């Protein structure tokens, strides 16, 4: 669907990368590194945005498809452009910080390797982001997350940590990323039943429209037992699941069983953190 049927809106909107990079990822995966459309998107957008939605998709493209022509040709200017951005200091809602900080770590990691003239700056920013990643991951298991059970924004947080899980060189960072994703996965499995998420949510469209939101598509992808569930494939919410498809992370079998409610008769499950 993402590679062939979804049509991104326009390059002229405020954050086109949010819509174009998932298509590029899907097309690189399906059609190969020389796909003209995917390469065009990277060439056109790679040095344009330094923004949460922009960089989280770009990072997966850079690391997962490094031999794509647009990546090979544009890597140095892309890294220089991103390194000069505000990924390390900008503020925003919780999913914004996840997309910025995790992307900042991976941009700095690449810059230390490919930008020798920027190595000191990149190393400094890398250590800043590593400290943030480890602190936030630990805090999650103390107080939960802010955007609890969000039918839209959980997905954007998760794809940020999937990037770290797949591409971080430091094992402490990689383990922290897995711990964060496992936390989200357990929450999603608890709320997911027979094709949809349920319960109160924060920053979503409400339970009547939840099946059309990004996190429900991701829940179905990880936990659904049928081909399309009751969702159908339409709109831009589904395309972010491409990150999870391309990631090496998969939910623990116990979480799949919990989501499908295969073993919960006469049982009570509750979360152990405020979220």
Coordinates of C-alpha atoms in Angstrom, one line a residue:
X1 CA 0.0 0.0 0.0
X2 CA 2.7 2.5 1.0
X3 CA 4.9 1.8 -2.0
X4 CA 2.3 1.8 -4.7
X5 CA -1.1 3.2 -3.6
X6 CA -0.5 6.0 -1.1
X7 CA 0.0 9.5 -2.6
X8 CA 1.9 12.0 -0.5
X9 CA 0.3 15.4 -0.4
X10 CA 2.9 18.0 -1.6
X11 CA 6.5 19.2 -1.2
X12 CA 5.0 22.6 -0.3
X13 CA 3.6 21.7 3.1
X14 CA 5.4 22.3 6.4
X15 CA 6.7 18.8 7.0
X16 CA 6.5 16.8 3.7
X17 CA 9.1 14.3 4.9
X18 CA 6.5 12.9 7.3
X19 CA 4.7 11.5 4.2
X20 CA 7.4 11.1 1.6
X21 CA 10.1 9.2 3.6
X22 CA 7.8 6.2 4.5
X23 CA 7.1 5.9 0.8
X24 CA 10.8 6.0 0.0
X25 CA 11.5 3.3 2.6
X26 CA 8.7 1.1 1.1
X27 CA 9.9 1.6 -2.4
X28 CA 13.6 0.9 -1.6
X29 CA 12.5 -2.3 0.1
X30 CA 10.2 -3.4 -2.7
X31 CA 11.9 -2.1 -5.8
X32 CA 15.6 -1.9 -4.9
X33 CA 18.1 0.8 -4.3
X34 CA 17.8 2.3 -7.8
X35 CA 14.1 3.1 -7.5
X36 CA 13.9 6.5 -9.2
X37 CA 11.0 7.8 -7.1
X38 CA 12.6 6.9 -3.7
X39 CA 15.9 8.5 -4.8
X40 CA 14.1 11.6 -6.0
X41 CA 12.5 12.0 -2.6
X42 CA 15.8 11.7 -0.7
X43 CA 17.6 14.1 -3.1
X44 CA 14.8 16.7 -2.9
X45 CA 14.3 16.6 0.9
X46 CA 17.5 15.4 2.4
X47 CA 18.9 18.8 3.1
X48 CA 15.6 20.6 3.6
X49 CA 14.1 19.8 7.0
X50 CA 15.6 19.5 10.5
X51 CA 12.5 18.6 12.3
X52 CA 11.2 15.6 14.2
X53 CA 9.1 14.1 11.4
X54 CA 11.8 14.9 8.9
X55 CA 14.8 13.3 10.6
X56 CA 13.3 10.2 12.0
X57 CA 12.5 8.9 8.5
X58 CA 15.7 10.1 7.0
X59 CA 17.7 8.3 9.7
X60 CA 16.2 4.9 8.7
X61 CA 16.9 5.6 5.1
X62 CA 20.5 6.5 5.7
X63 CA 21.2 3.5 7.8
X64 CA 19.0 0.9 6.1
X65 CA 19.7 1.8 2.5
X66 CA 23.2 3.4 2.6
X67 CA 24.0 2.2 -1.0
X68 CA 21.1 4.0 -2.6
X69 CA 22.4 6.5 -5.1
X70 CA 20.8 9.5 -3.5
X71 CA 22.2 8.5 -0.1
X72 CA 25.7 7.9 -1.4
X73 CA 25.7 11.1 -3.3
X74 CA 24.1 13.2 -0.6
X75 CA 25.4 11.7 2.7
X76 CA 28.0 14.4 3.5
X77 CA 25.7 17.5 2.9
X78 CA 22.8 15.7 4.6
X79 CA 24.9 15.0 7.7
X80 CA 26.3 18.5 7.8
X81 CA 22.8 20.0 7.4
X82 CA 21.4 17.8 10.2
X83 CA 24.3 18.4 12.5
X84 CA 23.7 22.1 12.3
X85 CA 20.1 21.7 13.3
X86 CA 18.3 21.8 16.7
X87 CA 17.8 18.1 17.3
X88 CA 19.7 18.3 20.5
X89 CA 18.0 21.4 22.1
X90 CA 14.5 21.8 20.6
X91 CA 11.5 21.2 22.7
X92 CA 8.0 19.8 22.0
X93 CA 5.6 17.1 23.0
X94 CA 6.9 13.8 24.1
X95 CA 6.9 12.1 20.6
X96 CA 8.6 15.2 19.2
X97 CA 11.5 14.8 21.7
X98 CA 11.7 11.1 20.9
X99 CA 12.0 11.7 17.2
X100 CA 14.5 14.5 17.7
X101 CA 16.8 13.1 20.4
X102 CA 17.1 9.5 19.0
X103 CA 17.7 10.9 15.5
X104 CA 20.2 13.3 17.0
X105 CA 22.2 10.4 18.5
X106 CA 22.2 8.5 15.2
X107 CA 23.1 11.5 13.1
X108 CA 26.0 12.3 15.5
X109 CA 27.1 8.6 15.3
X110 CA 27.3 8.8 11.6
X111 CA 28.9 12.2 11.6
X112 CA 31.7 11.0 13.8
X113 CA 32.5 8.5 11.1
X114 CA 31.9 10.5 7.9
X115 CA 32.7 14.1 8.9
X116 CA 36.2 14.1 10.3
X117 CA 36.2 17.9 10.4
X118 CA 33.1 17.8 12.6
X119 CA 34.2 14.8 14.8
X120 CA 34.6 16.8 18.0
X121 CA 31.3 18.5 17.7
X122 CA 29.6 15.3 16.7
X123 CA 31.1 13.4 19.7
X124 CA 29.9 16.1 22.1
X125 CA 26.4 15.9 20.7
X126 CA 26.5 12.1 20.7
X127 CA 27.3 12.0 24.4
X128 CA 24.5 14.5 25.2
X129 CA 22.0 12.3 23.4
X130 CA 23.3 9.1 25.0
X131 CA 22.9 10.6 28.4
X132 CA 19.3 11.7 27.5
X133 CA 18.4 8.2 26.1
X134 CA 19.6 6.3 29.1
X135 CA 18.0 8.7 31.5
X136 CA 14.6 8.7 29.7
X137 CA 14.5 5.0 29.3
X138 CA 15.2 4.5 33.1
X139 CA 12.6 7.1 34.0
X140 CA 9.9 5.4 31.8
X141 CA 10.0 2.4 34.2
X142 CA 9.6 4.8 37.1
X143 CA 6.7 7.0 36.1
X144 CA 5.5 5.8 32.7
X145 CA 5.2 8.0 29.6
X146 CA 3.2 11.2 29.1
X147 CA 1.3 10.5 26.0
X148 CA -0.3 7.4 27.4
X149 CA -2.3 5.1 25.1
X150 CA -2.2 7.6 22.3
X151 CA -3.8 6.2 19.2
X152 CA -1.7 8.5 17.0
X153 CA 1.5 9.5 18.8
X154 CA 2.6 6.2 20.3
X155 CA 3.7 5.2 16.8
X156 CA 5.9 8.2 16.3
X157 CA 7.6 7.5 19.6
X158 CA 8.0 3.8 18.8
X159 CA 9.6 4.3 15.4
X160 CA 12.1 6.7 17.0
X161 CA 13.3 3.9 19.4
X162 CA 13.2 1.3 16.7
X163 CA 15.9 3.3 14.9
X164 CA 18.1 3.1 18.0
X165 CA 17.3 -0.6 18.4
X166 CA 18.4 -1.3 14.9
X167 CA 21.3 1.1 14.3
X168 CA 22.9 2.2 17.6
X169 CA 26.5 0.9 17.9
X170 CA 26.6 1.2 21.7
X171 CA 25.0 -1.8 23.3
X172 CA 23.8 0.2 26.3
X173 CA 21.9 2.4 23.9
X174 CA 20.5 -0.6 22.0
X175 CA 19.4 -2.3 25.3
X176 CA 17.8 0.9 26.5
X177 CA 15.9 1.2 23.2
X178 CA 14.6 -2.4 23.5
X179 CA 13.5 -1.7 27.1
X180 CA 11.5 1.3 25.9
X181 CA 9.9 -0.5 23.0
X182 CA 9.1 -3.5 25.2
X183 CA 7.3 -1.1 27.6
X184 CA 5.2 0.4 24.7
X185 CA 4.6 -3.1 23.3
X186 CA 3.3 -4.4 26.7
X187 CA 1.0 -1.4 27.0
X188 CA -0.3 -1.8 23.4
X189 CA -0.9 -5.6 24.0
X190 CA -2.8 -4.8 27.2
X191 CA -5.1 -2.4 25.4
X192 CA -5.4 -4.4 22.1
X193 CA -8.2 -6.9 21.7
X194 CA -9.5 -8.7 18.6
X195 CA -8.5 -6.0 16.1
X196 CA -8.6 -2.7 17.9
X197 CA -7.2 -0.8 20.8
X198 CA -9.5 0.2 23.7
X199 CA -9.8 2.2 26.8
X200 CA -9.2 5.9 27.5
X201 CA -6.5 7.6 25.4
X202 CA -4.5 10.7 25.3
X203 CA -3.9 12.7 22.1
X204 CA -5.9 10.7 19.7
X205 CA -9.2 10.9 17.8
X206 CA -11.3 9.0 20.3
X207 CA -12.5 5.4 20.4
X208 CA -15.0 5.8 17.6
X209 CA -12.2 6.7 15.1
X210 CA -9.3 4.8 16.6
X211 CA -9.2 2.2 13.9
X212 CA -8.0 4.8 11.4
X213 CA -5.1 6.0 13.6
X214 CA -1.4 5.1 13.3
X215 CA -1.0 3.2 16.6
X216 CA -4.0 0.9 15.8
X217 CA -2.4 0.0 12.4
X218 CA 0.8 -0.8 14.2
X219 CA -1.0 -2.9 16.8
X220 CA -2.7 -4.8 14.1
X221 CA 0.6 -5.4 12.3
X222 CA 2.2 -6.8 15.4
X223 CA -0.8 -8.5 17.0
X224 CA -3.5 -9.1 14.5
X225 CA -4.3 -12.7 13.5
X226 CA -6.0 -12.0 10.2
X227 CA -5.1 -10.4 6.9
X228 CA -6.5 -6.8 7.2
X229 CA -8.5 -6.9 10.4
X230 CA -11.3 -4.3 10.4
X231 CA -9.0 -1.5 9.3
X232 CA -8.6 -1.4 5.6
X233 CA -5.7 0.5 4.1
X234 CA -6.3 4.2 3.6
X235 CA -4.8 7.5 4.4
X236 CA -1.4 8.6 5.9
X237 CA -1.8 7.0 9.3
X238 CA -0.9 3.5 8.1
X239 CA 2.3 4.4 6.3
X240 CA 4.4 4.9 9.5
X241 CA 4.2 1.1 10.2
X242 CA 6.8 0.7 7.4
X243 CA 9.4 1.5 10.1
X244 CA 8.2 -1.5 12.2
X245 CA 8.1 -3.8 9.1
X246 CA 11.7 -2.9 8.2
X247 CA 12.9 -3.1 11.8
X248 CA 14.4 -6.3 13.3
X249 CA 12.4 -5.8 16.4
X250 CA 9.4 -8.2 17.0
X251 CA 7.2 -8.3 20.1
X252 CA 7.8 -11.1 22.6
X253 CA 5.4 -14.1 22.0
X254 CA 3.9 -13.4 25.5
X255 CA 2.8 -10.0 24.3
X256 CA 1.2 -11.4 21.2
X257 CA -0.7 -13.9 23.3
X258 CA -1.8 -11.1 25.7
X259 CA -3.0 -8.9 22.8
X260 CA -5.0 -11.7 21.3
X261 CA -6.5 -12.5 24.7
X262 CA -5.8 -16.2 24.2
X263 CA -5.2 -17.0 27.9
X264 CA -7.0 -14.4 30.0
X265 CA -10.1 -16.2 31.0
X266 CA -10.7 -15.8 34.7
X267 CA -7.6 -13.5 34.8
X268 CA -7.0 -9.9 35.7
X269 CA -4.2 -7.8 34.1
X270 CA -3.2 -4.3 35.1
X271 CA -0.3 -2.0 34.4
X272 CA 2.2 -1.4 37.1
X273 CA 3.1 2.2 36.2
X274 CA 1.0 5.4 36.3
X275 CA 0.5 5.5 32.5

